[in-house]
PDB file of C-alpha atoms in Angstrom:
ATOM      1  CA  MET V   1      -0.122   0.234  -0.016  1.00  0.00           C
ATOM      2  CA  ASN V   2       2.649   2.280   0.476  1.00  0.00           C
ATOM      3  CA  SER V   3       4.118   2.039  -2.562  1.00  0.00           C
ATOM      4  CA  VAL V   4       1.358   2.794  -4.320  1.00  0.00           C
ATOM      5  CA  ILE V   5       0.831   5.949  -2.403  1.00  0.00           C
ATOM      6  CA  LYS V   6       4.706   6.702  -2.977  1.00  0.00           C
ATOM      7  CA  ARG V   7       4.047   6.393  -7.097  1.00  0.00           C
ATOM      8  CA  ILE V   8       0.982   8.355  -7.036  1.00  0.00           C
ATOM      9  CA  GLY V   9       3.238  11.447  -5.335  1.00  0.00           C
ATOM     10  CA  THR V  10       5.560  10.585  -8.095  1.00  0.00           C
ATOM     11  CA  GLY V  11       2.868  10.877 -10.514  1.00  0.00           C
ATOM     12  CA  TYR V  12       1.432  14.194  -8.838  1.00  0.00           C
ATOM     13  CA  HIS V  13       5.483  15.281  -8.962  1.00  0.00           C
ATOM     14  CA  TYR V  14       5.821  14.405 -12.540  1.00  0.00           C
ATOM     15  CA  MET V  15       2.448  15.796 -13.618  1.00  0.00           C
ATOM     16  CA  ARG V  16       4.047  19.279 -12.452  1.00  0.00           C
ATOM     17  CA  SER V  17       7.258  19.283 -13.732  1.00  0.00           C
ATOM     18  CA  TRP V  18       6.183  18.143 -17.770  1.00  0.00           C
ATOM     19  CA  PRO V  19       6.271  21.060 -19.797  1.00  0.00           C
ATOM     20  CA  MET V  20       2.824  21.687 -21.261  1.00  0.00           C
ATOM     21  CA  VAL V  21       3.624  22.487 -24.642  1.00  0.00           C
ATOM     22  CA  PRO V  22       2.740  21.669 -28.581  1.00  0.00           C
ATOM     23  CA  GLU V  23       5.657  20.587 -29.453  1.00  0.00           C
ATOM     24  CA  LEU V  24       5.831  17.871 -27.090  1.00  0.00           C
ATOM     25  CA  ALA V  25       2.069  16.900 -27.770  1.00  0.00           C
ATOM     26  CA  SER V  26       2.534  14.584 -31.058  1.00  0.00           C
ATOM     27  CA  ARG V  27       5.650  12.950 -29.527  1.00  0.00           C
ATOM     28  CA  PHE V  28       4.664  11.989 -25.852  1.00  0.00           C
ATOM     29  CA  PRO V  29       1.174  10.943 -24.325  1.00  0.00           C
ATOM     30  CA  GLU V  30       2.019  12.664 -21.547  1.00  0.00           C
ATOM     31  CA  ASN V  31       0.296  15.494 -22.440  1.00  0.00           C
ATOM     32  CA  ARG V  32      -2.901  14.037 -23.092  1.00  0.00           C
ATOM     33  CA  VAL V  33      -2.869  11.671 -19.515  1.00  0.00           C
ATOM     34  CA  ILE V  34      -1.869  14.963 -17.873  1.00  0.00           C
ATOM     35  CA  LYS V  35      -4.953  16.946 -19.328  1.00  0.00           C
ATOM     36  CA  ALA V  36      -7.411  13.746 -18.876  1.00  0.00           C
ATOM     37  CA  THR V  37      -5.824  13.499 -15.040  1.00  0.00           C
ATOM     38  CA  ARG V  38      -6.591  17.071 -14.203  1.00  0.00           C
ATOM     39  CA  PHE V  39      -9.870  16.865 -15.614  1.00  0.00           C
ATOM     40  CA  ALA V  40     -10.653  13.976 -13.243  1.00  0.00           C
ATOM     41  CA  ILE V  41      -8.938  15.780 -10.746  1.00  0.00           C
ATOM     42  CA  MET V  42     -11.502  18.468 -10.987  1.00  0.00           C
ATOM     43  CA  TRP V  43     -14.885  16.941 -11.961  1.00  0.00           C
ATOM     44  CA  MET V  44     -14.928  13.135 -10.755  1.00  0.00           C
ATOM     45  CA  PRO V  45     -15.734  13.989  -6.933  1.00  0.00           C
ATOM     46  CA  VAL V  46     -18.693  16.108  -7.908  1.00  0.00           C
ATOM     47  CA  VAL V  47     -19.478  13.179 -10.555  1.00  0.00           C
ATOM     48  CA  ALA V  48     -19.300  10.782  -7.681  1.00  0.00           C
ATOM     49  CA  MET V  49     -21.220  12.960  -5.725  1.00  0.00           C
ATOM     50  CA  VAL V  50     -24.070  13.699  -8.522  1.00  0.00           C
ATOM     51  CA  THR V  51     -24.493   9.880  -9.202  1.00  0.00           C
ATOM     52  CA  ALA V  52     -24.847   8.887  -5.335  1.00  0.00           C
ATOM     53  CA  ALA V  53     -27.233  11.977  -4.675  1.00  0.00           C
ATOM     54  CA  ALA V  54     -29.357  10.354  -8.260  1.00  0.00           C
ATOM     55  CA  GLN V  55     -28.975   7.030  -6.810  1.00  0.00           C
ATOM     56  CA  LEU V  56     -30.276   7.667  -3.080  1.00  0.00           C
ATOM     57  CA  LYS V  57     -33.289   9.248  -4.824  1.00  0.00           C
ATOM     58  CA  LEU V  58     -34.693   7.340  -7.549  1.00  0.00           C
ATOM     59  CA  MET V  59     -33.412   3.864  -5.267  1.00  0.00           C
ATOM     60  CA  GLY V  60     -34.141   5.100  -1.623  1.00  0.00           C
ATOM     61  CA  GLN V  61     -30.592   2.785  -1.255  1.00  0.00           C
ATOM     62  CA  PHE V  62     -26.663   2.196  -2.367  1.00  0.00           C
ATOM     63  CA  SER V  63     -26.597  -1.279  -4.235  1.00  0.00           C
ATOM     64  CA  ALA V  64     -23.814  -3.174  -5.220  1.00  0.00           C
ATOM     65  CA  PRO V  65     -23.221  -2.189  -8.792  1.00  0.00           C
ATOM     66  CA  PHE V  66     -23.523   1.575  -7.599  1.00  0.00           C
ATOM     67  CA  TRP V  67     -20.641   0.766  -5.277  1.00  0.00           C
ATOM     68  CA  ALA V  68     -18.505  -0.450  -8.133  1.00  0.00           C
ATOM     69  CA  GLN V  69     -19.869   2.310 -10.477  1.00  0.00           C
ATOM     70  CA  TRP V  70     -18.339   4.876  -7.327  1.00  0.00           C
ATOM     71  CA  LEU V  71     -15.514   3.248  -6.868  1.00  0.00           C
ATOM     72  CA  PHE V  72     -14.390   3.380 -10.138  1.00  0.00           C
ATOM     73  CA  ILE V  73     -15.226   7.324 -10.723  1.00  0.00           C
ATOM     74  CA  VAL V  74     -13.513   8.193  -7.363  1.00  0.00           C
ATOM     75  CA  THR V  75     -10.357   6.124  -8.266  1.00  0.00           C
ATOM     76  CA  LEU V  76      -9.910   7.754 -12.110  1.00  0.00           C
ATOM     77  CA  PRO V  77      -7.908  10.907 -11.029  1.00  0.00           C
ATOM     78  CA  LEU V  78      -5.997   7.912  -8.898  1.00  0.00           C
ATOM     79  CA  GLN V  79      -5.396   6.149 -11.987  1.00  0.00           C
ATOM     80  CA  GLY V  80      -3.803   8.779 -14.035  1.00  0.00           C
ATOM     81  CA  LEU V  81      -1.182  10.005 -11.147  1.00  0.00           C
ATOM     82  CA  TYR V  82       0.002   5.806 -10.716  1.00  0.00           C
ATOM     83  CA  TRP V  83       0.288   5.764 -14.675  1.00  0.00           C
ATOM     84  CA  LEU V  84       1.928   9.131 -14.510  1.00  0.00           C
ATOM     85  CA  GLY V  85       4.054   7.879 -11.507  1.00  0.00           C
ATOM     86  CA  TRP V  86       5.316   4.773 -13.208  1.00  0.00           C
ATOM     87  CA  ARG V  87       5.829   6.200 -16.557  1.00  0.00           C
ATOM     88  CA  ALA V  88       8.418   8.703 -14.649  1.00  0.00           C
ATOM     89  CA  VAL V  89      10.372   6.205 -13.314  1.00  0.00           C
ATOM     90  CA  GLN V  90      10.953   4.414 -16.510  1.00  0.00           C
ATOM     91  CA  PRO V  91      14.529   4.337 -17.856  1.00  0.00           C
ATOM     92  CA  LEU V  92      14.713   6.341 -21.507  1.00  0.00           C
ATOM     93  CA  PRO V  93      15.124   4.332 -24.298  1.00  0.00           C
ATOM     94  CA  LEU V  94      18.598   4.898 -26.149  1.00  0.00           C
ATOM     95  CA  PRO V  95      17.365   7.870 -28.677  1.00  0.00           C
ATOM     96  CA  LEU V  96      15.604   9.716 -26.063  1.00  0.00           C
ATOM     97  CA  VAL V  97      18.871   9.878 -24.148  1.00  0.00           C
ATOM     98  CA  ASN V  98      20.797  11.066 -27.367  1.00  0.00           C
ATOM     99  CA  TRP V  99      18.001  13.213 -27.810  1.00  0.00           C
ATOM    100  CA  CYS V 100      18.279  14.669 -24.215  1.00  0.00           C
ATOM    101  CA  LYS V 101      22.126  14.868 -24.448  1.00  0.00           C
ATOM    102  CA  GLU V 102      21.515  17.172 -27.476  1.00  0.00           C
ATOM    103  CA  VAL V 103      19.163  19.356 -25.579  1.00  0.00           C
ATOM    104  CA  ARG V 104      21.568  19.662 -22.704  1.00  0.00           C
ATOM    105  CA  GLN V 105      24.341  20.507 -24.969  1.00  0.00           C
ATOM    106  CA  ARG V 106      21.945  23.029 -26.309  1.00  0.00           C
ATOM    107  CA  LEU V 107      21.590  24.489 -22.928  1.00  0.00           C
ATOM    108  CA  ILE V 108      25.119  24.472 -21.913  1.00  0.00           C
ATOM    109  CA  GLU V 109      25.652  26.528 -25.326  1.00  0.00           C
ATOM    110  CA  ALA V 110      22.850  28.985 -23.738  1.00  0.00           C
ATOM    111  CA  GLY V 111      24.916  29.666 -20.446  1.00  0.00           C
ATOM    112  CA  CYS V 112      23.341  27.061 -18.236  1.00  0.00           C
ATOM    113  CA  ASP V 113      24.408  24.459 -15.925  1.00  0.00           C
ATOM    114  CA  GLU V 114      22.983  21.502 -16.511  1.00  0.00           C
ATOM    115  CA  ALA V 115      23.706  17.920 -14.987  1.00  0.00           C
ATOM    116  CA  PRO V 116      25.031  15.120 -17.693  1.00  0.00           C
ATOM    117  CA  VAL V 117      22.396  12.933 -18.849  1.00  0.00           C
ATOM    118  CA  THR V 118      23.497   8.955 -17.997  1.00  0.00           C
ATOM    119  CA  ALA V 119      22.448   5.930 -19.561  1.00  0.00           C
ATOM    120  CA  ARG V 120      20.056   5.053 -16.877  1.00  0.00           C
ATOM    121  CA  ALA V 121      18.187   8.566 -17.358  1.00  0.00           C
ATOM    122  CA  GLN V 122      14.434   8.484 -16.144  1.00  0.00           C
ATOM    123  CA  TYR V 123      11.145  10.393 -17.762  1.00  0.00           C
ATOM    124  CA  GLN V 124      11.454  12.367 -14.366  1.00  0.00           C
ATOM    125  CA  HIS V 125      14.724  13.655 -15.566  1.00  0.00           C
ATOM    126  CA  MET V 126      13.503  14.218 -19.148  1.00  0.00           C
ATOM    127  CA  ALA V 127      10.579  16.160 -17.992  1.00  0.00           C
ATOM    128  CA  CYS V 128      13.027  18.603 -15.558  1.00  0.00           C
ATOM    129  CA  LEU V 129      15.637  18.755 -18.201  1.00  0.00           C
ATOM    130  CA  LEU V 130      12.469  19.539 -20.711  1.00  0.00           C
ATOM    131  CA  ASP V 131      11.167  22.130 -18.673  1.00  0.00           C
ATOM    132  CA  ARG V 132      14.145  23.953 -18.132  1.00  0.00           C
ATOM    133  CA  ALA V 133      14.909  24.168 -22.167  1.00  0.00           C
ATOM    134  CA  PHE V 134      11.206  25.285 -22.842  1.00  0.00           C
ATOM    135  CA  LYS V 135      12.011  28.142 -20.594  1.00  0.00           C
ATOM    136  CA  ARG V 136      15.462  29.170 -21.292  1.00  0.00           C
ATOM    137  CA  LEU V 137      16.128  28.233 -25.001  1.00  0.00           C
ATOM    138  CA  ASP V 138      13.974  29.967 -27.964  1.00  0.00           C
ATOM    139  CA  ARG V 139      11.166  28.384 -30.081  1.00  0.00           C
ATOM    140  CA  ALA V 140      13.664  28.054 -33.281  1.00  0.00           C
ATOM    141  CA  PHE V 141      15.172  24.917 -31.661  1.00  0.00           C
ATOM    142  CA  TRP V 142      12.012  23.064 -31.101  1.00  0.00           C
ATOM    143  CA  ARG V 143      10.758  23.099 -34.666  1.00  0.00           C
ATOM    144  CA  GLN V 144      14.038  21.294 -35.869  1.00  0.00           C
TER     145      GLN V 144
END
């Protein structure tokens, strides 16, 4: 149970550090998952409350299928955060490691101090690097 909570926390940190820019939307599923997770965090508690109120009003009691549906609705944001936490700790494939090294080199050329990208880099490391890069590099670099 503790590892699930830790994974959800990692997912929340990853969600906050991932740069939500259109240039990355076509290459990584993170943009879509983060948008869906933020939507679920905002609206699923409301949907769960409306569902419970409608069930109670129409049936006068809570049935077993209601509890299954309600549990699914309530856990949707947690499912998104869990997936993001899982993705954050996955090792980067070699092509992405090389691309991150190129981005790091451009940041160094722009005068930023950056830690080296290792072969054991994870998606969380890439998210932090890309966030700094989008803040400091011009948009012409990303159109290449």
